[in-house]
C-alpha cells in the first residue's frame, strides 16, 4: 500500500469513529438509550440491518464466489423477502407492543424463566464465538496479502469498535453504520467502474456481460430440485427462508436494530427495506466477481490466488512440478485469450452456429486450464496434509488480489476501508447485542435485580468492553482451529438457530404449548442437531429446518394432554 | 404476558403509495417474483 492508500484508510476509519462518538454525545446516557435507542427512523434501521448482515467476508468472498461459481449463489437470498414479511406481521408488533429490550425477554412472559435463560445461553454462546470469527476472518486475509501482523490487525479492528460502542452505545452503532454503508457502496461502485476501464477497448459493459454469459458465469436461476446441490431456487426459497427467519427474528444483533424504531411502522419499514435491497446488492457484488473473471480472460491470473500458499509450495520438493504447472497454465491462458477474442468477434456477427462453435472451442481450452489448476491445487493440499493443516482455498483472495494488483493508489485504500468498515459494522452490532443480552437477560434478571439506572449503565459499558476483549481474544486463538473459518461461522449459527426459531414460532403460533413442554422440546432438538452434526452427512443448512421442526413437533406432542384438558373444560 | 392474537395495527407510517400493510407486503412478493423472472430471462438470454 502506498502513502495515499494509508491516508484514505486511516482518515476514513478515524472520521467514522469520531463521527459516531460525536453524533451520540447528546444522548441522555441511561441504560435504555444506551442499549436500545427507540428513536430511529426506518432508513437508519434499514441501513443498520444491512450493515450488520454484511460482514467483511461478504465483500471478500462473494466476488470470489461469482468468479469461480457464477451467479447462482444469489438464489440463497430468495427466502429473505418472504421472511421479512412474516417477521413484520408477527414478531415486530409483538416485540414493540411489549416494549422489550431483547428478543429473549419476551419468552419469560410467554413461557417461563428457564426457557428465556436457555435461549439467552444459546445466543451468548453462538454470537460470542461468531464475533471473534467476524474479526478474525478479514484480519487473516489482510495479514496474508499485506504481510500485516495478525495480532495487531485483530486488535485494531476490535479496539476501534470497542471505543465507539463504549462511548455511544446503540446510537453510535446505528449512526456509524450509515457512514460505513456509504463507504461500502462508494468503494464497490468505484471498483466496478475501474474494472470496466481495465477491460480492452472493444469490450464494453454489454459485451463483458454477454461474454460472461457465454462462458457459463450468468447461471442465476436453477429450477432443478437436487438435495446435493447447495444453490437452486428451492433450497434458496425454503432453506433461505428458515435461515432468514432465524437470523432476523431471533438473533439479538438484528432484533436490536429494529427494536430501535420509534414506532412499529418504522421498525417494519426498516426490515421491509432490506427485503427490497438485499438481492440487488448481492447481485451487483456477484456480477463484479464475474466481470473480474472476464478481466482475467485478457490478463493472466495467478494459478492460485492465495500467494502465501504458493510461497510455501516453492519451499518444498514439489516446487519444480508446481512451477511447471504454472508455466503450462500461463500458456493455456494465452490460448484462452485468443479463443475469447474469437468468441467476441463471433458474437458481433449474430451467427448462432459460429457463436456455438467458438463457445465450444473456448470451453475446451477452459477445461484444460481448470485441469491444470486442479493439479496445482492438489499439490498445495498434499503439502498442507503433510503438515497437518486444513485444505487451502483461494476464493476469498480473488477480489482483493485483483484490487491490489490492478487498481490505482487511493482506490486500494478505499477498498481496504470497505473491508474494515464491513468488519466494524458487523462487530459493533454483535458487541452491542451481547452486552444488552447479558445485562437485560442475565445480570438484571438473575444476578442483581434492584440496581440503579446508573449501575446498570456502568455494567452495560463494562460488559461492552468485556465482550469486545473476549472477541479479540478468541480471534487471536482462532488460527488454531482446523477447517474453513467461514464454514465454521455458518455451522456454528446453524447449530443453534433452528432450535431458537422453533421456540419463538411455538410461542407465536402454538398457543396451547407451555414452558416446560417447549423447554424439553428445545433440549431434545439441540441434542438431535448436535448428533446430526457429529454423526451424519446432512448439509448444515438443513439443521435450521430440522431444529425448528423438532421444537414445534415435540412441544405440540408433549402438550396434547393440555389440548384435551382445555376442550373438556370448555 | 399472554400470547395475544396477532392483529394488523393501524396503517399509519406507511409510505404514501400504500394504503395498507398488506399492499406493501404484496408489492414485495410481486417484486421477488419479478426478480426471479428477470433473472431467469438473464440466465437464458446470456447462456
XYZ file of N, CA and C in Angstrom, chain A residues 268-489:
666
model
N -40.921 -1.903 11.030
C -41.349 -2.744 9.916
C -40.729 -2.284 8.594
N -40.770 -0.960 8.372
C -40.247 -0.444 7.109
C -38.740 -0.697 6.982
N -38.035 -0.616 8.119
C -36.596 -0.900 8.110
C -36.331 -2.326 7.645
N -37.131 -3.262 8.139
C -36.988 -4.672 7.742
C -37.366 -4.865 6.270
N -38.515 -4.295 5.896
C -39.004 -4.454 4.523
C -38.010 -3.850 3.520
N -37.384 -2.734 3.925
C -36.358 -2.093 3.099
C -35.276 -3.109 2.709
N -34.901 -3.964 3.680
C -33.893 -4.990 3.398
C -34.407 -6.059 2.455
N -35.723 -6.325 2.540
C -36.326 -7.263 1.596
C -36.196 -6.769 0.163
N -36.195 -5.442 -0.011
C -36.074 -4.863 -1.355
C -34.614 -4.762 -1.823
N -33.691 -4.416 -0.903
C -32.326 -4.097 -1.400
C -31.342 -5.268 -1.394
N -31.604 -6.274 -0.553
C -30.571 -7.302 -0.362
C -30.229 -8.054 -1.651
N -31.263 -8.484 -2.391
C -30.991 -9.291 -3.590
C -30.256 -8.473 -4.666
N -30.720 -7.247 -4.993
C -29.951 -6.468 -5.979
C -28.515 -6.189 -5.526
N -28.335 -5.953 -4.217
C -26.986 -5.670 -3.700
C -26.064 -6.881 -3.907
N -26.563 -8.061 -3.540
C -25.753 -9.270 -3.712
C -25.534 -9.560 -5.194
N -26.559 -9.263 -6.007
C -26.445 -9.467 -7.452
C -25.287 -8.632 -8.008
N -25.226 -7.373 -7.571
C -24.176 -6.479 -8.051
C -22.793 -6.991 -7.630
N -22.671 -7.451 -6.376
C -21.366 -7.927 -5.888
C -20.939 -9.189 -6.648
N -21.912 -10.088 -6.886
C -21.594 -11.297 -7.655
C -21.220 -10.954 -9.099
N -21.950 -9.979 -9.674
C -21.671 -9.568 -11.054
C -20.251 -9.008 -11.158
N -19.850 -8.286 -10.103
C -18.483 -7.756 -10.048
C -17.485 -8.917 -10.154
N -17.778 -10.007 -9.444
C -16.908 -11.193 -9.495
C -16.853 -11.796 -10.889
N -18.004 -11.847 -11.581
C -17.994 -12.434 -12.932
C -17.242 -11.524 -13.904
N -17.327 -10.204 -13.647
C -16.590 -9.274 -14.524
C -15.080 -9.368 -14.258
N -14.712 -9.679 -13.003
C -13.293 -9.928 -12.712
C -12.853 -11.174 -13.499
N -13.758 -12.154 -13.604
C -13.465 -13.362 -14.393
C -13.203 -12.973 -15.858
N -14.058 -12.091 -16.407
C -13.874 -11.636 -17.797
C -12.532 -10.912 -17.921
N -12.229 -10.063 -16.925
C -10.947 -9.331 -16.930
C -9.760 -10.303 -17.055
N -9.845 -11.403 -16.287
C -8.730 -12.356 -16.301
C -8.718 -13.249 -17.552
N -9.662 -13.052 -18.460
C -9.561 -13.725 -19.752
C -8.592 -12.967 -20.656
N -8.340 -11.697 -20.300
C -7.438 -10.861 -21.111
C -6.141 -10.555 -20.361
N -6.050 -11.025 -19.120
C -4.855 -10.821 -18.286
C -4.588 -12.137 -17.568
N -3.344 -12.524 -17.461
C -3.048 -13.827 -16.862
C -3.235 -13.784 -15.344
N -4.110 -14.643 -14.832
C -4.274 -14.686 -13.373
C -3.235 -15.621 -12.746
N -2.971 -15.497 -11.457
C -2.113 -16.498 -10.820
C -2.843 -17.843 -10.807
N -2.087 -18.911 -10.777
C -2.735 -20.230 -10.792
C -3.509 -20.471 -9.490
N -3.040 -19.819 -8.397
C -3.719 -19.898 -7.107
C -3.598 -18.522 -6.461
N -4.740 -17.950 -6.061
C -4.736 -16.543 -5.635
C -4.153 -16.315 -4.235
N -4.098 -17.355 -3.418
C -3.512 -17.211 -2.085
C -1.995 -17.396 -2.218
N -1.278 -16.267 -2.314
C 0.151 -16.318 -2.626
C 1.006 -16.863 -1.485
N 0.494 -16.843 -0.274
C 1.254 -17.419 0.844
C 1.366 -18.929 0.647
N 0.264 -19.537 0.203
C 0.286 -20.978 -0.050
C 1.235 -21.299 -1.208
N 1.240 -20.417 -2.219
C 2.147 -20.621 -3.356
C 3.603 -20.516 -2.875
N 3.857 -19.517 -2.029
C 5.197 -19.343 -1.467
C 5.648 -20.574 -0.697
N 4.712 -21.194 0.005
C 5.047 -22.378 0.807
C 5.423 -23.561 -0.089
N 4.677 -23.702 -1.182
C 4.948 -24.854 -2.062
C 6.304 -24.693 -2.769
N 6.706 -23.406 -2.971
C 8.026 -23.165 -3.570
C 9.160 -23.689 -2.680
N 8.872 -23.815 -1.394
C 9.916 -24.246 -0.456
C 9.969 -25.775 -0.310
N 9.122 -26.480 -1.046
C 9.067 -27.936 -0.885
C 9.701 -28.644 -2.089
N 9.727 -29.979 -1.989
C 10.284 -30.776 -3.099
C 9.402 -30.700 -4.343
N 8.134 -30.269 -4.169
C 7.209 -30.173 -5.308
C 7.349 -28.856 -6.071
N 8.313 -28.039 -5.664
C 8.466 -26.708 -6.249
C 8.575 -26.751 -7.775
N 9.444 -27.638 -8.278
C 9.683 -27.714 -9.720
C 8.395 -28.090 -10.458
N 7.712 -29.098 -9.912
C 6.481 -29.557 -10.547
C 5.439 -28.423 -10.565
N 5.393 -27.685 -9.454
C 4.415 -26.593 -9.349
C 4.733 -25.497 -10.366
N 6.016 -25.181 -10.495
C 6.415 -24.133 -11.453
C 6.103 -24.563 -12.885
N 6.268 -25.857 -13.152
C 5.931 -26.362 -14.495
C 4.428 -26.184 -14.768
N 3.657 -26.489 -13.736
C 2.208 -26.323 -13.882
C 1.856 -24.855 -14.112
N 2.561 -23.966 -13.419
C 2.324 -22.519 -13.593
C 2.609 -22.098 -15.039
N 3.726 -22.603 -15.574
C 4.101 -22.247 -16.950
C 3.059 -22.790 -17.938
N 2.642 -24.030 -17.679
C 1.634 -24.668 -18.538
C 0.312 -23.880 -18.492
N -0.039 -23.455 -17.288
C -1.289 -22.699 -17.081
C -1.233 -21.367 -17.839
N -0.070 -20.722 -17.733
C 0.105 -19.433 -18.391
C -0.041 -19.581 -19.915
N 0.528 -20.668 -20.422
C 0.439 -20.959 -21.865
C -1.025 -21.154 -22.289
N -1.759 -21.946 -21.480
C -3.172 -22.218 -21.817
C -4.002 -20.932 -21.730
N -3.679 -20.074 -20.738
C -4.427 -18.812 -20.599
C -4.226 -17.941 -21.842
N -3.007 -17.965 -22.411
C -2.753 -17.204 -23.644
C -3.647 -17.721 -24.774
N -3.730 -19.053 -24.856
C -4.601 -19.645 -25.898
C -6.064 -19.251 -25.648
N -6.398 -19.226 -24.363
C -7.779 -18.913 -23.991
C -8.123 -17.469 -24.385
N -7.162 -16.583 -24.196
C -7.390 -15.179 -24.564
C -7.721 -15.072 -26.057
N -7.000 -15.841 -26.849
C -7.254 -15.840 -28.300
C -8.657 -16.380 -28.589
N -9.034 -17.429 -27.858
C -10.370 -18.031 -28.072
C -11.482 -17.049 -27.672
N -11.237 -16.309 -26.584
C -12.241 -15.334 -26.127
C -12.392 -14.227 -27.171
N -11.256 -13.806 -27.764
C -11.318 -12.768 -28.803
C -12.126 -13.280 -29.995
N -11.906 -14.555 -30.348
C -12.672 -15.148 -31.472
C -14.162 -15.210 -31.130
N -14.451 -15.597 -29.887
C -15.852 -15.675 -29.446
C -16.491 -14.286 -29.497
N -15.733 -13.290 -29.054
C -16.226 -11.913 -29.051
C -16.543 -11.458 -30.478
N -15.646 -11.783 -31.411
C -15.881 -11.418 -32.826
C -17.108 -12.147 -33.368
N -17.226 -13.426 -33.001
C -18.367 -14.214 -33.486
C -19.686 -13.631 -32.984
N -19.661 -13.132 -31.759
C -20.891 -12.544 -31.189
C -21.328 -11.308 -31.972
N -20.352 -10.620 -32.594
C -20.705 -9.444 -33.391
C -21.408 -9.827 -34.700
N -21.212 -11.073 -35.150
C -21.806 -11.488 -36.430
C -23.260 -11.930 -36.275
N -23.688 -12.224 -35.046
C -25.038 -12.721 -34.775
C -25.296 -14.098 -35.397
N -24.249 -14.779 -35.812
C -24.422 -16.126 -36.375
C -24.425 -17.140 -35.230
N -25.588 -17.754 -35.005
C -25.727 -18.680 -33.869
C -24.752 -19.848 -33.973
N -24.620 -20.383 -35.185
C -23.755 -21.567 -35.345
C -22.294 -21.207 -35.079
N -21.878 -20.031 -35.557
C -20.487 -19.605 -35.349
C -20.231 -19.348 -33.854
N -21.207 -18.706 -33.207
C -21.055 -18.434 -31.768
C -20.938 -19.754 -30.995
N -21.821 -20.714 -31.339
C -21.800 -22.013 -30.650
C -20.460 -22.712 -30.864
N -19.942 -22.598 -32.074
C -18.654 -23.238 -32.390
C -17.529 -22.627 -31.546
N -17.507 -21.289 -31.492
C -16.447 -20.598 -30.745
C -16.603 -20.809 -29.230
N -17.878 -20.916 -28.830
C -18.157 -21.170 -27.405
C -17.592 -22.541 -27.017
N -17.842 -23.518 -27.881
C -17.350 -24.887 -27.653
C -15.820 -24.892 -27.590
N -15.252 -24.143 -28.504
C -13.801 -24.071 -28.596
C -13.210 -23.449 -27.322
N -13.883 -22.395 -26.831
C -13.442 -21.762 -25.586
C -13.543 -22.749 -24.418
N -14.679 -23.445 -24.361
C -14.907 -24.355 -23.224
C -13.859 -25.466 -23.163
N -13.400 -25.901 -24.333
C -12.364 -26.950 -24.346
C -11.068 -26.443 -23.719
N -10.681 -25.218 -24.095
C -9.437 -24.652 -23.534
C -9.619 -24.348 -22.045
N -10.812 -23.872 -21.679
C -11.101 -23.575 -20.275
C -10.999 -24.858 -19.435
N -11.492 -25.967 -19.997
C -11.416 -27.247 -19.275
C -9.964 -27.638 -19.048
N -9.130 -27.378 -20.051
C -7.687 -27.686 -19.898
C -7.088 -26.827 -18.784
N -7.442 -25.538 -18.801
C -6.914 -24.615 -17.777
C -7.345 -25.067 -16.378
N -8.599 -25.456 -16.250
C -9.112 -25.886 -14.944
C -8.438 -27.177 -14.494
N -8.146 -28.041 -15.459
C -7.492 -29.304 -15.131
C -6.081 -29.050 -14.560
N -5.365 -28.124 -15.189
C -4.014 -27.793 -14.706
C -4.107 -27.120 -13.335
N -5.077 -26.232 -13.191
C -5.262 -25.541 -11.901
C -5.578 -26.559 -10.796
N -6.396 -27.539 -11.134
C -6.734 -28.567 -10.127
C -5.504 -29.343 -9.690
N -4.636 -29.627 -10.655
C -3.392 -30.348 -10.320
C -2.554 -29.520 -9.354
N -2.473 -28.219 -9.640
C -1.684 -27.322 -8.783
C -2.285 -27.262 -7.371
N -3.618 -27.184 -7.310
C -4.291 -27.105 -6.001
C -4.096 -28.415 -5.234
N -4.117 -29.526 -5.981
C -3.906 -30.828 -5.327
C -2.523 -30.883 -4.682
N -1.541 -30.292 -5.363
C -0.185 -30.254 -4.786
C -0.175 -29.455 -3.483
N -0.882 -28.321 -3.514
C -0.947 -27.470 -2.309
C -1.635 -28.241 -1.176
N -2.704 -28.937 -1.508
C -3.428 -29.707 -0.480
C -2.548 -30.819 0.094
N -1.840 -31.500 -0.794
C -0.946 -32.579 -0.320
C 0.092 -32.021 0.655
N 0.631 -30.875 0.273
C 1.640 -30.225 1.110
C 1.064 -29.870 2.482
N -0.173 -29.340 2.476
C -0.817 -28.981 3.746
C -1.143 -30.209 4.579
N -1.557 -31.281 3.894
C -1.884 -32.525 4.620
C -0.668 -33.070 5.360
N 0.485 -32.992 4.662
C 1.720 -33.464 5.299
C 2.002 -32.701 6.586
N 1.668 -31.405 6.569
C 1.929 -30.569 7.750
C 0.750 -30.573 8.723
N -0.271 -31.373 8.414
C -1.449 -31.465 9.297
C -2.306 -30.220 9.275
N -2.252 -29.466 8.164
C -3.035 -28.229 8.060
C -4.264 -28.462 7.179
N -5.320 -27.622 7.366
C -6.522 -27.809 6.553
C -6.289 -27.448 5.088
N -7.246 -27.895 4.235
C -7.152 -27.590 2.807
C -7.215 -26.082 2.591
N -6.356 -25.585 1.704
C -6.356 -24.142 1.435
C -7.314 -23.835 0.283
N -8.022 -22.723 0.394
C -8.872 -22.278 -0.715
C -8.429 -20.871 -1.112
N -8.808 -20.455 -2.309
C -8.402 -19.103 -2.711
C -9.581 -18.203 -3.089
N -10.818 -18.695 -2.894
C -11.997 -17.901 -3.275
C -11.980 -16.527 -2.595
N -11.623 -16.501 -1.312
C -11.659 -15.242 -0.557
C -10.559 -14.265 -0.972
N -9.583 -14.749 -1.731
C -8.424 -13.909 -2.071
C -8.519 -13.309 -3.474
N -9.493 -13.803 -4.267
C -9.552 -13.415 -5.680
C -9.768 -11.910 -5.840
N -10.798 -11.374 -5.173
C -11.140 -9.971 -5.371
C -10.045 -9.048 -4.832
N -9.560 -9.353 -3.625
C -8.532 -8.489 -3.030
C -7.236 -8.552 -3.840
N -6.937 -9.733 -4.374
C -5.752 -9.888 -5.212
C -5.881 -9.016 -6.469
N -7.078 -9.007 -7.060
C -7.329 -8.138 -8.226
C -7.148 -6.670 -7.830
N -7.712 -6.305 -6.685
C -7.666 -4.904 -6.229
C -6.222 -4.432 -6.071
N -5.418 -5.196 -5.340
C -4.070 -4.683 -5.045
C -3.123 -4.764 -6.245
N -3.422 -5.672 -7.176
C -2.522 -5.803 -8.326
C -2.905 -4.944 -9.524
N -4.174 -4.505 -9.591
C -4.614 -3.820 -10.811
C -5.267 -2.460 -10.597
N -5.625 -2.104 -9.370
C -6.283 -0.813 -9.167
C -5.266 0.235 -8.696
N -5.534 1.515 -8.971
C -4.544 2.555 -8.639
C -4.519 2.906 -7.143
N -3.466 3.573 -6.757
C -3.328 4.027 -5.361
C -4.517 4.925 -5.013
N -4.956 4.871 -3.819
C -6.129 5.635 -3.385
C -7.358 4.756 -3.420
N -7.591 4.113 -4.584
C -8.730 3.195 -4.698
C -8.456 1.948 -3.843
N -7.194 1.526 -3.802
C -6.844 0.364 -2.949
C -7.168 0.707 -1.491
N -6.749 1.911 -1.068
C -7.034 2.347 0.312
C -8.528 2.383 0.584
N -9.284 2.854 -0.420
C -10.743 2.931 -0.262
C -11.340 1.527 -0.094
N -10.847 0.572 -0.881
C -11.421 -0.775 -0.794
C -10.979 -1.523 0.472
N -9.799 -1.205 0.963
C -9.407 -1.792 2.259
C -10.290 -1.162 3.358
N -10.609 0.131 3.181
C -11.526 0.794 4.132
C -12.903 0.124 4.096
N -13.344 -0.312 2.908
C -14.616 -1.032 2.781
C -14.585 -2.290 3.658
N -13.479 -3.013 3.596
C -13.369 -4.258 4.367
C -13.368 -3.960 5.866
N -12.622 -2.939 6.249
C -12.614 -2.544 7.669
C -14.009 -2.107 8.123
N -14.667 -1.276 7.287
C -15.999 -0.768 7.647
C -16.978 -1.925 7.827
N -16.937 -2.873 6.886
C -17.863 -4.000 6.958
C -17.601 -4.834 8.209
N -16.332 -5.050 8.505
C -15.983 -5.830 9.691
C -16.417 -5.100 10.961
N -16.176 -3.779 10.983
C -16.526 -2.994 12.172
C -18.038 -2.915 12.370
N -18.790 -2.749 11.266
C -20.242 -2.604 11.414
C -20.870 -3.884 11.959
N -20.410 -5.029 11.450
C -20.967 -6.302 11.937
C -20.551 -6.546 13.385
N -19.277 -6.265 13.700
C -18.786 -6.494 15.064
C -19.484 -5.575 16.066
N -19.709 -4.314 15.668
C -20.345 -3.355 16.587
C -21.737 -3.833 16.989
N -22.514 -4.304 16.015
C -23.855 -4.801 16.338
C -23.766 -6.020 17.250
N -22.780 -6.857 16.996
C -22.628 -8.071 17.815
C -22.285 -7.712 19.263
N -21.341 -6.798 19.439
C -20.954 -6.413 20.810
C -22.122 -5.762 21.538
N -22.833 -4.900 20.815
C -23.982 -4.204 21.378
C -25.054 -5.214 21.813
N -25.279 -6.212 20.966
C -26.290 -7.232 21.266
C -25.859 -8.129 22.415
N -24.574 -8.488 22.443
C -24.071 -9.350 23.526
C -24.180 -8.622 24.864
N -23.794 -7.333 24.860
C -23.868 -6.552 26.098
C -25.321 -6.426 26.563
N -26.231 -6.109 25.635
C -27.650 -5.953 26.003
C -28.211 -7.244 26.580
N -27.944 -8.344 25.890
C -28.498 -9.624 26.320
C -27.944 -10.010 27.689
N -26.635 -9.810 27.865
C -26.049 -10.163 29.162
C -26.665 -9.321 30.278
N -26.775 -8.003 30.044
C -27.270 -7.108 31.104
C -28.764 -7.343 31.372
N -29.580 -7.359 30.313
C -31.036 -7.447 30.489
C -31.468 -8.857 30.919
N -30.921 -9.883 30.255
C -31.427 -11.241 30.478
C -30.671 -12.019 31.556
N -29.470 -11.586 31.885
C -28.708 -12.328 32.897
C -28.501 -11.462 34.140
N -27.790 -10.341 33.965
C -27.394 -9.554 35.137
C -28.600 -8.954 35.865
N -29.436 -8.221 35.109
C -30.561 -7.520 35.717
C -31.652 -8.506 36.168
N -31.785 -9.604 35.452
C -32.863 -10.553 35.755
C -32.460 -11.556 36.831
N -31.210 -11.988 36.838
C -30.823 -13.082 37.735
C -29.835 -12.643 38.821
N -28.829 -11.849 38.437
C -27.743 -11.558 39.387
C -28.097 -10.408 40.335
N -28.510 -9.265 39.796
C -28.814 -8.108 40.654
C -30.069 -7.410 40.140
N -31.184 -7.660 40.850
C -32.480 -7.152 40.362
C -32.761 -5.706 40.792
N -32.106 -5.231 41.851
C -32.515 -3.944 42.412
C -31.462 -2.840 42.234
N -30.676 -2.919 41.153
C -29.659 -1.887 40.927
C -30.269 -0.593 40.401
N -29.514 0.495 40.512
C -30.000 1.779 39.977
C -29.725 1.826 38.475
N -30.325 2.836 37.806
C -30.111 3.013 36.368
C -28.639 3.229 36.054
N -27.966 4.046 36.891
C -26.546 4.327 36.673
C -25.721 3.047 36.803
N -26.106 2.230 37.788
C -25.381 0.967 37.997
C -25.476 0.085 36.745
N -26.720 -0.044 36.212
C -26.884 -0.894 35.023
C -26.187 -0.308 33.797
N -26.169 1.032 33.712
C -25.475 1.675 32.590
C -23.983 1.347 32.648
N -23.413 1.440 33.865
C -21.981 1.131 34.017
C -21.699 -0.331 33.695
N -22.612 -1.205 34.154
C -22.424 -2.638 33.867
C -22.505 -2.870 32.348
N -23.427 -2.150 31.685
C -23.558 -2.295 30.223
C -22.260 -1.895 29.535
N -21.665 -0.792 29.984
C -20.431 -0.310 29.348
C -19.283 -1.294 29.591
N -19.211 -1.787 30.836
C -18.142 -2.758 31.154
C -18.367 -4.040 30.343
N -19.638 -4.434 30.257
C -19.975 -5.643 29.506
C -19.581 -5.492 28.035
N -19.809 -4.282 27.498
C -19.434 -3.985 26.115
C -17.927 -4.205 25.903
N -17.136 -3.673 26.837
C -15.672 -3.841 26.735
C -15.313 -5.314 26.879
N -15.935 -5.973 27.862
C -15.597 -7.368 28.140
C -15.876 -8.265 26.930
N -17.053 -8.069 26.295
C -17.363 -8.890 25.121
C -16.425 -8.562 23.967
N -16.027 -7.284 23.852
C -15.081 -6.884 22.805
C -13.729 -7.565 23.009
N -13.266 -7.570 24.250
C -11.973 -8.207 24.534
C -12.063 -9.721 24.337
N -13.217 -10.281 24.704
C -13.425 -11.720 24.507
C -13.347 -12.056 23.011
N -13.994 -11.192 22.181
C -13.986 -11.429 20.729
C -12.563 -11.325 20.179
N -11.802 -10.312 20.649
C -10.418 -10.156 20.171
C -9.592 -11.368 20.603
N -9.793 -11.782 21.858
C -9.030 -12.922 22.396
C -9.341 -14.179 21.591
N -10.629 -14.394 21.308
C -10.994 -15.588 20.534
C -10.412 -15.491 19.125
N -10.439 -14.256 18.559
C -9.873 -14.063 17.220
C -8.384 -14.423 17.207
N -7.680 -14.105 18.313
C -6.249 -14.405 18.388
C -5.986 -15.913 18.371
N -6.922 -16.673 18.958
C -6.722 -18.121 19.038
C -7.427 -18.876 17.902
N -8.198 -18.144 17.079
C -8.989 -18.817 16.033
C -8.095 -19.505 15.007
N -6.855 -19.029 14.872
C -5.917 -19.630 13.919
C -5.639 -21.085 14.219
N -5.853 -21.486 15.469
C -5.593 -22.871 15.857
C -6.714 -23.815 15.411
N -7.860 -23.228 14.998
C -8.978 -24.070 14.557
C -8.643 -24.701 13.213
N -9.079 -25.930 13.018
C -8.854 -26.542 11.712
C -10.099 -26.329 10.856
N -9.954 -26.469 9.565
C -11.103 -26.343 8.656
C -11.338 -24.912 8.228
N -12.347 -24.750 7.357
C -12.652 -23.424 6.835
C -13.339 -22.576 7.889
N -12.833 -21.355 8.066
C -13.398 -20.466 9.086
C -14.804 -20.010 8.749
N -15.000 -19.731 7.470
C -16.311 -19.219 7.061
C -17.357 -20.304 7.246
N -16.968 -21.521 6.904
C -17.881 -22.635 7.111
C -18.138 -22.805 8.607
N -17.095 -22.585 9.404
C -17.240 -22.707 10.866
C -18.284 -21.717 11.385
N -18.268 -20.483 10.856
C -19.247 -19.470 11.279
C -20.658 -19.939 10.942
